[in-house]
PDB file of N, CA and C in Angstrom:
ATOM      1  N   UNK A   1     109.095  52.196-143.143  1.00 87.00           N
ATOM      2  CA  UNK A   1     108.194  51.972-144.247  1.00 87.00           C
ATOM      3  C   UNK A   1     106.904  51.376-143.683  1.00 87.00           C
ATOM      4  N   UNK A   2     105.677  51.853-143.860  1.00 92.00           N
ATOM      5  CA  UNK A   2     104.449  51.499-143.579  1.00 92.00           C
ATOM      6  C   UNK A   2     103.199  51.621-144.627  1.00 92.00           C
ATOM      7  N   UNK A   3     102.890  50.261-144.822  1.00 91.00           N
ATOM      8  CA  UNK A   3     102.055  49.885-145.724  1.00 91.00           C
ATOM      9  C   UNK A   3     100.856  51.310-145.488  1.00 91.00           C
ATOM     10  N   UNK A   4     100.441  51.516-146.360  1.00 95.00           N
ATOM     11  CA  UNK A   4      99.054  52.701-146.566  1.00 95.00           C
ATOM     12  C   UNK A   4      98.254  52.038-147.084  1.00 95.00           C
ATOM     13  N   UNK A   5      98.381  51.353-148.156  1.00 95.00           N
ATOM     14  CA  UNK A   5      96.995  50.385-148.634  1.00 95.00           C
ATOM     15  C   UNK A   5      97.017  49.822-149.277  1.00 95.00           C
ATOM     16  N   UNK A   6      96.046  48.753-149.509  1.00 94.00           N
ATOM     17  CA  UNK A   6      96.043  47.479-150.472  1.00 94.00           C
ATOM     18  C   UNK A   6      95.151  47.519-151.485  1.00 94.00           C
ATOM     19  N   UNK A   7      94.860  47.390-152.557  1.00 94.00           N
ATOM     20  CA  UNK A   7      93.924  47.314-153.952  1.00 94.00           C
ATOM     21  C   UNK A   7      93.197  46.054-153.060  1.00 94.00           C
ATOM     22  N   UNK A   8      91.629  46.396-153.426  1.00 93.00           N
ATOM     23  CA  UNK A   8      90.795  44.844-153.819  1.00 93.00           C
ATOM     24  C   UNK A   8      91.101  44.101-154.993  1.00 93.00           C
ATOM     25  N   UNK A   9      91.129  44.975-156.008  1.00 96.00           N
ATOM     26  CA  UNK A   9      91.049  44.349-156.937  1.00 96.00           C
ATOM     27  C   UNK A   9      92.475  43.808-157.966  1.00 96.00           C
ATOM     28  N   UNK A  10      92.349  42.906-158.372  1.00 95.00           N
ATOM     29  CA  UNK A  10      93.912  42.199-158.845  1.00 95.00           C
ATOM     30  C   UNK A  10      94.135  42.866-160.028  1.00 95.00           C
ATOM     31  N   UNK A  11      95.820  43.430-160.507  1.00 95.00           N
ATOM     32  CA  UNK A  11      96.015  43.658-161.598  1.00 95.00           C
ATOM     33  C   UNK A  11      96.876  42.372-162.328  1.00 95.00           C
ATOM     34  N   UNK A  12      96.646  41.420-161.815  1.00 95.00           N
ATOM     35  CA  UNK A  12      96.727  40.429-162.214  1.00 95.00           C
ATOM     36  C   UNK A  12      96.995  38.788-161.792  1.00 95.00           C
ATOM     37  N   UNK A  13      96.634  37.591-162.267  1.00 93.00           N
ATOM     38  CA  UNK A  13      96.225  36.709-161.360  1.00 93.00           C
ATOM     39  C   UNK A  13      97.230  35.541-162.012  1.00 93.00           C
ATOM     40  N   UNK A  14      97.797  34.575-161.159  1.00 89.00           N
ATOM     41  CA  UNK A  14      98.130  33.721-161.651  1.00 89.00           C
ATOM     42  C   UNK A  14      97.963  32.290-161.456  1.00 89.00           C
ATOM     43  N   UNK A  15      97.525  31.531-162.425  1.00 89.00           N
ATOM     44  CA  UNK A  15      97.201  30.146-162.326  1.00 89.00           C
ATOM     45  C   UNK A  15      98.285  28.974-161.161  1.00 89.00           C
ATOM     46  N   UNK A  16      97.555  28.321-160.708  1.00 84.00           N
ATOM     47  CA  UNK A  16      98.346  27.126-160.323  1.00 84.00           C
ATOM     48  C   UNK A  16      97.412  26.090-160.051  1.00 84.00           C
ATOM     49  N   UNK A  17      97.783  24.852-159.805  1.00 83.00           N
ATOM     50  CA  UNK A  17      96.821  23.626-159.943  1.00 83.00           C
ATOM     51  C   UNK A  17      97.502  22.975-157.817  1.00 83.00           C
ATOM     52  N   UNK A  18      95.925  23.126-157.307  1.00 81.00           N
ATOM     53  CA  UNK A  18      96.155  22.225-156.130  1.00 81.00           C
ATOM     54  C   UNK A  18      95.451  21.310-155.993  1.00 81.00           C
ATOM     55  N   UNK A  19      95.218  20.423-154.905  1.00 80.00           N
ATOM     56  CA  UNK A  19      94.667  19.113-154.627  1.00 80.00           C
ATOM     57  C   UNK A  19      92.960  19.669-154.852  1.00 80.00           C
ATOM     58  N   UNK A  20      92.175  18.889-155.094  1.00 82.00           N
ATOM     59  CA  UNK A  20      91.180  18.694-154.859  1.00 82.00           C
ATOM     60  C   UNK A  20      90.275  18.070-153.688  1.00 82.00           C
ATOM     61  N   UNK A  21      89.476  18.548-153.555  1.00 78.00           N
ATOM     62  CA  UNK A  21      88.662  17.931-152.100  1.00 78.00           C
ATOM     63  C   UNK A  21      88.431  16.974-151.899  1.00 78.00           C
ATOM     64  N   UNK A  22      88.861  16.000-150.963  1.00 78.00           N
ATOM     65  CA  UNK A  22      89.208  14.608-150.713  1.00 78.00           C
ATOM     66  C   UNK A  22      90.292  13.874-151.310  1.00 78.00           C
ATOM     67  N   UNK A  23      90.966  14.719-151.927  1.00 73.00           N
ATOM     68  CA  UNK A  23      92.121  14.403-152.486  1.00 73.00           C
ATOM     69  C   UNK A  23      92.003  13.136-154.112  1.00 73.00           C
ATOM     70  N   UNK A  24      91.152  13.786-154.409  1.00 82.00           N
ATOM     71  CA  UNK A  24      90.760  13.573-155.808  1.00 82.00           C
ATOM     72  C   UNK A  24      91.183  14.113-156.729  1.00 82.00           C
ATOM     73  N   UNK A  25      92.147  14.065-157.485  1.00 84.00           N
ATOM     74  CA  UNK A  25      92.541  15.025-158.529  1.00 84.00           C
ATOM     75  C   UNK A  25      93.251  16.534-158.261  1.00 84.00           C
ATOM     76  N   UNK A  26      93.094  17.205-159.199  1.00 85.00           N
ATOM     77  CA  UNK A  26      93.759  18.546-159.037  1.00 85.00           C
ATOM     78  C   UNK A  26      92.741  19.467-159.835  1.00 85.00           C
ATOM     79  N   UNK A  27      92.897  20.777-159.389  1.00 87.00           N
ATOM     80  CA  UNK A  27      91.724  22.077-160.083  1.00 87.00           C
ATOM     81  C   UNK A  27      92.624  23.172-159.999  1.00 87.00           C
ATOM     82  N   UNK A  28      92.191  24.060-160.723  1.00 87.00           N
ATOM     83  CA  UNK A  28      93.048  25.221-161.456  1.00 87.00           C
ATOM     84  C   UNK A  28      92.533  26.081-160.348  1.00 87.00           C
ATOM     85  N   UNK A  29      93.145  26.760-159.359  1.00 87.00           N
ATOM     86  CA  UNK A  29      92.902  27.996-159.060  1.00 87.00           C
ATOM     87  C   UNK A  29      93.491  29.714-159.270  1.00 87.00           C
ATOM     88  N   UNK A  30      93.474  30.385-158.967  1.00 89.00           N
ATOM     89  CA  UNK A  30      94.677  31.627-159.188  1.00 89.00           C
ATOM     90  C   UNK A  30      94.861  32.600-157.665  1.00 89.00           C
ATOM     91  N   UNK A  31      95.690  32.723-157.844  1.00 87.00           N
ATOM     92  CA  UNK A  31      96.633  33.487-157.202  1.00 87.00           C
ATOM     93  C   UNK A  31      96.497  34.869-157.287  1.00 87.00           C
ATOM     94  N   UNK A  32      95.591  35.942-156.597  1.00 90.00           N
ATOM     95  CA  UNK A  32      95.743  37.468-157.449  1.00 90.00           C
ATOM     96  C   UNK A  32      97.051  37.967-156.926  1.00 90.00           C
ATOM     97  N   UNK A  33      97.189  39.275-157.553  1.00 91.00           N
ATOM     98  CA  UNK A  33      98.235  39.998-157.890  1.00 91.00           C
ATOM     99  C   UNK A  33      97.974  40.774-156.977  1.00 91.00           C
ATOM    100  N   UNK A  34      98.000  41.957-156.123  1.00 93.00           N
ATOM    101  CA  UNK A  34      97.599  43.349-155.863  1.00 93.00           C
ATOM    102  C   UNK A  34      98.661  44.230-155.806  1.00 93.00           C
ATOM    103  N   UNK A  35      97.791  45.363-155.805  1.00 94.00           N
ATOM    104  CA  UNK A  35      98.717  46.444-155.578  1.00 94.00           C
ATOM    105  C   UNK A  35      98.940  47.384-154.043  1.00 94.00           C
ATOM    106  N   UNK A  36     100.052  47.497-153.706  1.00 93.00           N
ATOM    107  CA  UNK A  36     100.040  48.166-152.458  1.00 93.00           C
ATOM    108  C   UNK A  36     100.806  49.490-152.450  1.00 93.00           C
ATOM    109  N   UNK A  37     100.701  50.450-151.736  1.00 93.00           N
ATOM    110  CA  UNK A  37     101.055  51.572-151.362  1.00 93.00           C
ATOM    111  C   UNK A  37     101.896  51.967-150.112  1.00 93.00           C
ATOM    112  N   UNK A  38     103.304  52.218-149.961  1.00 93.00           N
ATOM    113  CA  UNK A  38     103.598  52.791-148.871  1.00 93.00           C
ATOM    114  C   UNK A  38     103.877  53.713-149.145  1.00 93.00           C
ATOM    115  N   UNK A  39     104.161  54.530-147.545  1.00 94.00           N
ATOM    116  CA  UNK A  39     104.699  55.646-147.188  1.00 94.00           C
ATOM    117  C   UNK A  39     106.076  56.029-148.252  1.00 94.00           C
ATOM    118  N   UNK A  40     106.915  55.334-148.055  1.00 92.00           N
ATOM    119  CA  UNK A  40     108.516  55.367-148.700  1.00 92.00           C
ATOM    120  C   UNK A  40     109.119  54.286-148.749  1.00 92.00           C
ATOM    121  N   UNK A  41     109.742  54.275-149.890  1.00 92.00           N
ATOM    122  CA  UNK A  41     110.475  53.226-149.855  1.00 92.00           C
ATOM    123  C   UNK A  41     111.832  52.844-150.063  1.00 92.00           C
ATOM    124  N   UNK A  42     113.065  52.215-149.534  1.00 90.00           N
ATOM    125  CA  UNK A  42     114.374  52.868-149.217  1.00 90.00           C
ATOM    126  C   UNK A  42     115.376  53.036-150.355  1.00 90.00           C
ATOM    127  N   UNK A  43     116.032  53.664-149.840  1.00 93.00           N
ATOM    128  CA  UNK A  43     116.530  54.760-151.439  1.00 93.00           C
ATOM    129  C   UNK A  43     116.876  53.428-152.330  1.00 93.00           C
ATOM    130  N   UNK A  44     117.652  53.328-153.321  1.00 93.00           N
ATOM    131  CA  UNK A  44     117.964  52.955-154.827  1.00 93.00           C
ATOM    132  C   UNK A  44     116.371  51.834-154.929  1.00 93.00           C
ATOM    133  N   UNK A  45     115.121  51.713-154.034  1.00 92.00           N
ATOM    134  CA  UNK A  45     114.539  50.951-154.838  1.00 92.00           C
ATOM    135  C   UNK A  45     112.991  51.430-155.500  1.00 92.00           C
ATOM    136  N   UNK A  46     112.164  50.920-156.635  1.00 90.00           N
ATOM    137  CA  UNK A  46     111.521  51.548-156.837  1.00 90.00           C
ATOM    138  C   UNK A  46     110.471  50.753-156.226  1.00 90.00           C
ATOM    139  N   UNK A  47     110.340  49.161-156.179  1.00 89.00           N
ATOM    140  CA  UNK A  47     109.082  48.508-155.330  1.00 89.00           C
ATOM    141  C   UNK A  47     109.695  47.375-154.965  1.00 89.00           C
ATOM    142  N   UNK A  48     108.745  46.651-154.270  1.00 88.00           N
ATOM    143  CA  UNK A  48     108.998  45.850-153.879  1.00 88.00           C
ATOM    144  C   UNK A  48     107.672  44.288-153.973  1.00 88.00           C
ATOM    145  N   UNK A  49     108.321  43.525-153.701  1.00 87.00           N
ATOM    146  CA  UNK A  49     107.387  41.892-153.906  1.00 87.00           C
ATOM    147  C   UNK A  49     106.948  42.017-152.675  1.00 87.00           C
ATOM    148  N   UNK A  50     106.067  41.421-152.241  1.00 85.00           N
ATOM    149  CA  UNK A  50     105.571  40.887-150.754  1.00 85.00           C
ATOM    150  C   UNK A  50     104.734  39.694-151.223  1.00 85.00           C
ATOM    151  N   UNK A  51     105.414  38.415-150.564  1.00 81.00           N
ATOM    152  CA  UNK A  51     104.549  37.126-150.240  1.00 81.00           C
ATOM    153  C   UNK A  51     103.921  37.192-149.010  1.00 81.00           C
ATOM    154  N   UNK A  52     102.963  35.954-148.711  1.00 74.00           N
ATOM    155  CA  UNK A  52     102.799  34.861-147.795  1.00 74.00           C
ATOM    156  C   UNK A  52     103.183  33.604-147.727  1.00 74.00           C
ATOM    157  N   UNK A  53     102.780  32.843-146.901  1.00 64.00           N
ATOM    158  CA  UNK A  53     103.174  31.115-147.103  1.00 64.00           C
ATOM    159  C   UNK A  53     102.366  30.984-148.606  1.00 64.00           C
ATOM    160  N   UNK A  54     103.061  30.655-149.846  1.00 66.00           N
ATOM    161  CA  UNK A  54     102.499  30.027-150.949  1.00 66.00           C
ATOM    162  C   UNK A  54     102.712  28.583-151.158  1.00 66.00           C
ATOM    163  N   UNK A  55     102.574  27.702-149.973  1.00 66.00           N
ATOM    164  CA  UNK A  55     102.401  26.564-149.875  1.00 66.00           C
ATOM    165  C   UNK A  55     100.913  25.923-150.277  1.00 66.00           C
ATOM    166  N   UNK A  56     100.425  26.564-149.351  1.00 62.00           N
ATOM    167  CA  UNK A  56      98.644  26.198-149.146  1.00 62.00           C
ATOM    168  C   UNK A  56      97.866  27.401-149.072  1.00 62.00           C
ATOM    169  N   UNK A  57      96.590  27.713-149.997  1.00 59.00           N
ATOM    170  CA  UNK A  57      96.025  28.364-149.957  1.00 59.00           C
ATOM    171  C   UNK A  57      94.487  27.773-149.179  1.00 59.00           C
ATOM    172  N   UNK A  58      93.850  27.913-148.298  1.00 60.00           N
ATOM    173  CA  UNK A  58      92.984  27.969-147.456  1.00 60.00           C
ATOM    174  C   UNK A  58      92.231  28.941-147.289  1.00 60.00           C
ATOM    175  N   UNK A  59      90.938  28.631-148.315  1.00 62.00           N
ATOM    176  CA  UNK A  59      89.821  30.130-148.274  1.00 62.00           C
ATOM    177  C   UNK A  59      89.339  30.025-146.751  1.00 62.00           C
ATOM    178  N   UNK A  60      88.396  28.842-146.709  1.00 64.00           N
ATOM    179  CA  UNK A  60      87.737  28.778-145.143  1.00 64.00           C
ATOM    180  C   UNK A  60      88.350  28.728-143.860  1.00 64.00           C
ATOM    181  N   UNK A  61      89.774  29.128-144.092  1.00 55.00           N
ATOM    182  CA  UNK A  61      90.793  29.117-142.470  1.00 55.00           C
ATOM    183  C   UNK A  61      91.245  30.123-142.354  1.00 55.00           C
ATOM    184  N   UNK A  62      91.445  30.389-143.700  1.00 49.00           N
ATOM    185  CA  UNK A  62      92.453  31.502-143.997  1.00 49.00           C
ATOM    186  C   UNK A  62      94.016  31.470-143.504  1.00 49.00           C
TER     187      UNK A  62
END
């Protein structure tokens, strides 16, 4: 199975609340959704989830 491609754009996003900068409070960010495309995928299933670490989200480190 090999990924073919990823959507930019989210079909849908979900809220969660992390620390704030300097550790001041908390702010709402979201989580998008996307959609991906493979080649095949193994028999009885029709898709599948794929995470990352959803511990910490880090725009500027990534």
């Amino acid at each position: 199975m090999h990924i073919i491609s990823i959507s930019n754009l989210p079909i849908h996003q979900i809220q969660y609340l992390t620390a704030a900068s300097g550790g001041i409070g908390v702010i709402d960010k979201y989580l998008p959704v996307l959609l991906g495309e493979v080649d095949y995928l193994p028999n009885n299933l029709e898709a599948i989830t794929v995470t990352s670490d959803l511990q910490r989200i880090d725009p500027k480190n990534q």
